[in-house]
Amino acid sequence: MNIHEYQAKELLAKFGVPIPAGIAAMTVEEAVAAAAQLPGPLYVVKAQIHAGGRGKGKFKELGPDAKGGVRLAKTADEVRAAATDMLGNTLVTIQTGDAGKQVNRLYVTDGVDIAKEFYLALLVDRVSGKIAIVASTEGGMNIEDVAHDSPEKIVSITVDPATGIMPHHGRSVAAALGLSGDLAKQAANVTEKLYAAFIGTDAEQIEINPLAVTDDGKLLVLDAKVAFDGNAMFRHKDLMELRDLTEEDPAEVEASKYDLAYIKLDGNIGCMVNGAGLAMATMDIIKLNGEFPANFLDVGGGATTEKVTAAFKIILADPAVKGILVNIFGGIMKCDIIANGIVTAAREVNLSVPLVVRLEGTNVEEGKAILASSGLKIVAANDLGDAAKKIVAEVRAA
């Protein structure tokens, strides 16, 4: 689960992480009022969307020469102009894709004089099973570009969760950033506080870019991106309240209501599978046969007819879907339940795209019988390879 920058900063501040003063705003007038409450004389007006690259982004409605989603302002009128440009308009960045995201919230922060910018992040290292602290002297840039062009400028330091953060980790971060004296102590302190926030919120990632040294020798977090482990959110009801559904794909929001693992993709063949590994294999074999999956959808091992019906409707709600491949290996999941869900959903939505179904495992014969007697145009497949070939052929012939 992702949250907005202003929410991330407010959360990190509770753990003692140093951030500049800032106030969220939902309207132009609130943005102007926010600036009046800040020290000034420089303000930063920042569009709040769940995507990076806001400063270099462009608003669809304002033309190619318009300024991006992060702007400096020196007066109330400049704050008003920036807020007017941003709110309600669509910001397109390198991470949003061409569709962009509508800006519904702003964050007005106090401007600071920056002497140097760094990059600092904490994330789960799934290879080692530890927490990785990633530091770079090249802050304020796309870290992907730094990794590609100057990988030696990125330092990774691992922390064993069994021992937790230790003084030497903070010293290593300071050394990686080239800091000494009081700034080194500040870097160690920020690292310790970020680690506490990471563990305390069940975060998957905390990214600070930039972590800045100000002209008066202070280390401040100027931008923050925080993502949480969705599977741990039952322990954090307060964090769940920070969720902004307008930033998420409507189909993914609907899927979450039924505990379905759904991710929209850019292809034209909808997939409904049980098990993440089988889902990945299904998407791969569709691509191997020359087409592209429209989604990742794992109905899980204990799905009910209601859940399967919901999954089917979610797939069909995507206008890009030109055909559907259902690939079920029944273990805990029974093939007859899947078959009933498919038939129920297909009838409710008046199925008009080709449907190929491959069933195997528990109650497979019962499932096949349900499909065969449904009166629906369903193409049966013997195995995964056969299923992929048939759905690709059906879509191309449609």
CSV table of N, CA, C and O in Angstrom, one decimal, residues 20 111-118 183 186 211-222:
chain,number,residue,atom,x,y,z
A,20,PRO,N,11.2,19.5,6.8
A,20,PRO,CA,10.8,20.9,6.8
A,20,PRO,C,9.3,21.0,7.1
A,20,PRO,O,8.5,20.1,6.9
A,111,GLY,N,10.4,26.5,1.9
A,111,GLY,CA,11.6,26.3,1.1
A,111,GLY,C,12.9,26.3,1.9
A,111,GLY,O,12.9,27.0,3.0
A,112,VAL,N,13.9,25.6,1.5
A,112,VAL,CA,15.2,25.6,2.2
A,112,VAL,C,16.3,25.8,1.2
A,112,VAL,O,16.2,25.5,0.0
A,113,ASP,N,17.4,26.3,1.7
A,113,ASP,CA,18.6,26.5,0.9
A,113,ASP,C,19.4,25.3,0.9
A,113,ASP,O,19.9,24.9,2.0
A,114,ILE,N,19.6,24.6,-0.2
A,114,ILE,CA,20.2,23.3,-0.3
A,114,ILE,C,21.7,23.5,-0.7
A,114,ILE,O,22.0,24.1,-1.7
A,115,ALA,N,22.5,22.8,0.1
A,115,ALA,CA,24.0,22.8,-0.2
A,115,ALA,C,24.4,21.5,-0.9
A,115,ALA,O,25.2,21.6,-1.8
A,116,LYS,N,23.7,20.4,-0.6
A,116,LYS,CA,24.0,19.1,-1.2
A,116,LYS,C,22.8,18.2,-1.1
A,116,LYS,O,22.1,18.2,-0.1
A,117,GLU,N,22.6,17.3,-2.1
A,117,GLU,CA,21.5,16.4,-2.1
A,117,GLU,C,22.1,15.0,-2.1
A,117,GLU,O,23.0,14.7,-2.8
A,118,PHE,N,21.4,14.1,-1.3
A,118,PHE,CA,21.8,12.7,-1.3
A,118,PHE,C,20.5,11.8,-1.5
A,118,PHE,O,19.4,12.3,-1.5
A,183,LEU,N,27.6,16.4,10.7
A,183,LEU,CA,26.8,15.9,9.7
A,183,LEU,C,26.8,14.3,9.7
A,183,LEU,O,25.7,13.7,9.4
A,186,GLN,N,24.4,13.4,12.4
A,186,GLN,CA,23.1,13.5,11.9
A,186,GLN,C,22.6,12.4,11.0
A,186,GLN,O,21.5,11.9,11.1
A,211,LEU,N,17.7,13.6,0.3
A,211,LEU,CA,18.1,13.9,1.7
A,211,LEU,C,19.0,15.0,1.6
A,211,LEU,O,20.1,14.8,0.9
A,212,ALA,N,18.7,16.2,2.1
A,212,ALA,CA,19.5,17.4,1.8
A,212,ALA,C,20.3,17.9,3.0
A,212,ALA,O,19.8,17.9,4.1
A,213,VAL,N,21.5,18.4,2.7
A,213,VAL,CA,22.2,19.3,3.6
A,213,VAL,C,21.9,20.7,3.3
A,213,VAL,O,22.0,21.2,2.2
A,214,THR,N,21.4,21.4,4.3
A,214,THR,CA,21.0,22.8,4.1
A,214,THR,C,22.3,23.7,4.3
A,214,THR,O,23.3,23.3,4.8
A,215,ASP,N,22.2,25.0,3.9
A,215,ASP,CA,23.3,25.9,4.0
A,215,ASP,C,23.7,26.1,5.5
A,215,ASP,O,24.9,26.5,5.7
A,216,ASP,N,22.8,25.9,6.4
A,216,ASP,CA,23.1,26.1,7.8
A,216,ASP,C,23.5,24.8,8.5
A,216,ASP,O,23.5,24.7,9.7
A,217,GLY,N,23.8,23.7,7.7
A,217,GLY,CA,24.4,22.5,8.2
A,217,GLY,C,23.4,21.5,8.8
A,217,GLY,O,23.8,20.7,9.7
A,218,LYS,N,22.2,21.6,8.4
A,218,LYS,CA,21.2,20.6,8.9
A,218,LYS,C,20.9,19.6,7.8
A,218,LYS,O,20.9,19.9,6.6
A,219,LEU,N,20.6,18.4,8.3
A,219,LEU,CA,20.2,17.3,7.4
A,219,LEU,C,18.6,17.2,7.4
A,219,LEU,O,18.1,17.0,8.5
A,220,LEU,N,18.0,17.4,6.2
A,220,LEU,CA,16.5,17.3,6.2
A,220,LEU,C,16.0,16.4,5.1
A,220,LEU,O,16.6,16.3,4.0
A,221,VAL,N,14.9,15.8,5.3
A,221,VAL,CA,14.2,14.9,4.4
A,221,VAL,C,13.3,15.8,3.5
A,221,VAL,O,12.3,16.3,4.1
A,222,LEU,N,13.7,16.0,2.3
A,222,LEU,CA,12.9,16.9,1.4
A,222,LEU,C,11.8,16.2,0.6
A,222,LEU,O,10.9,16.8,0.1
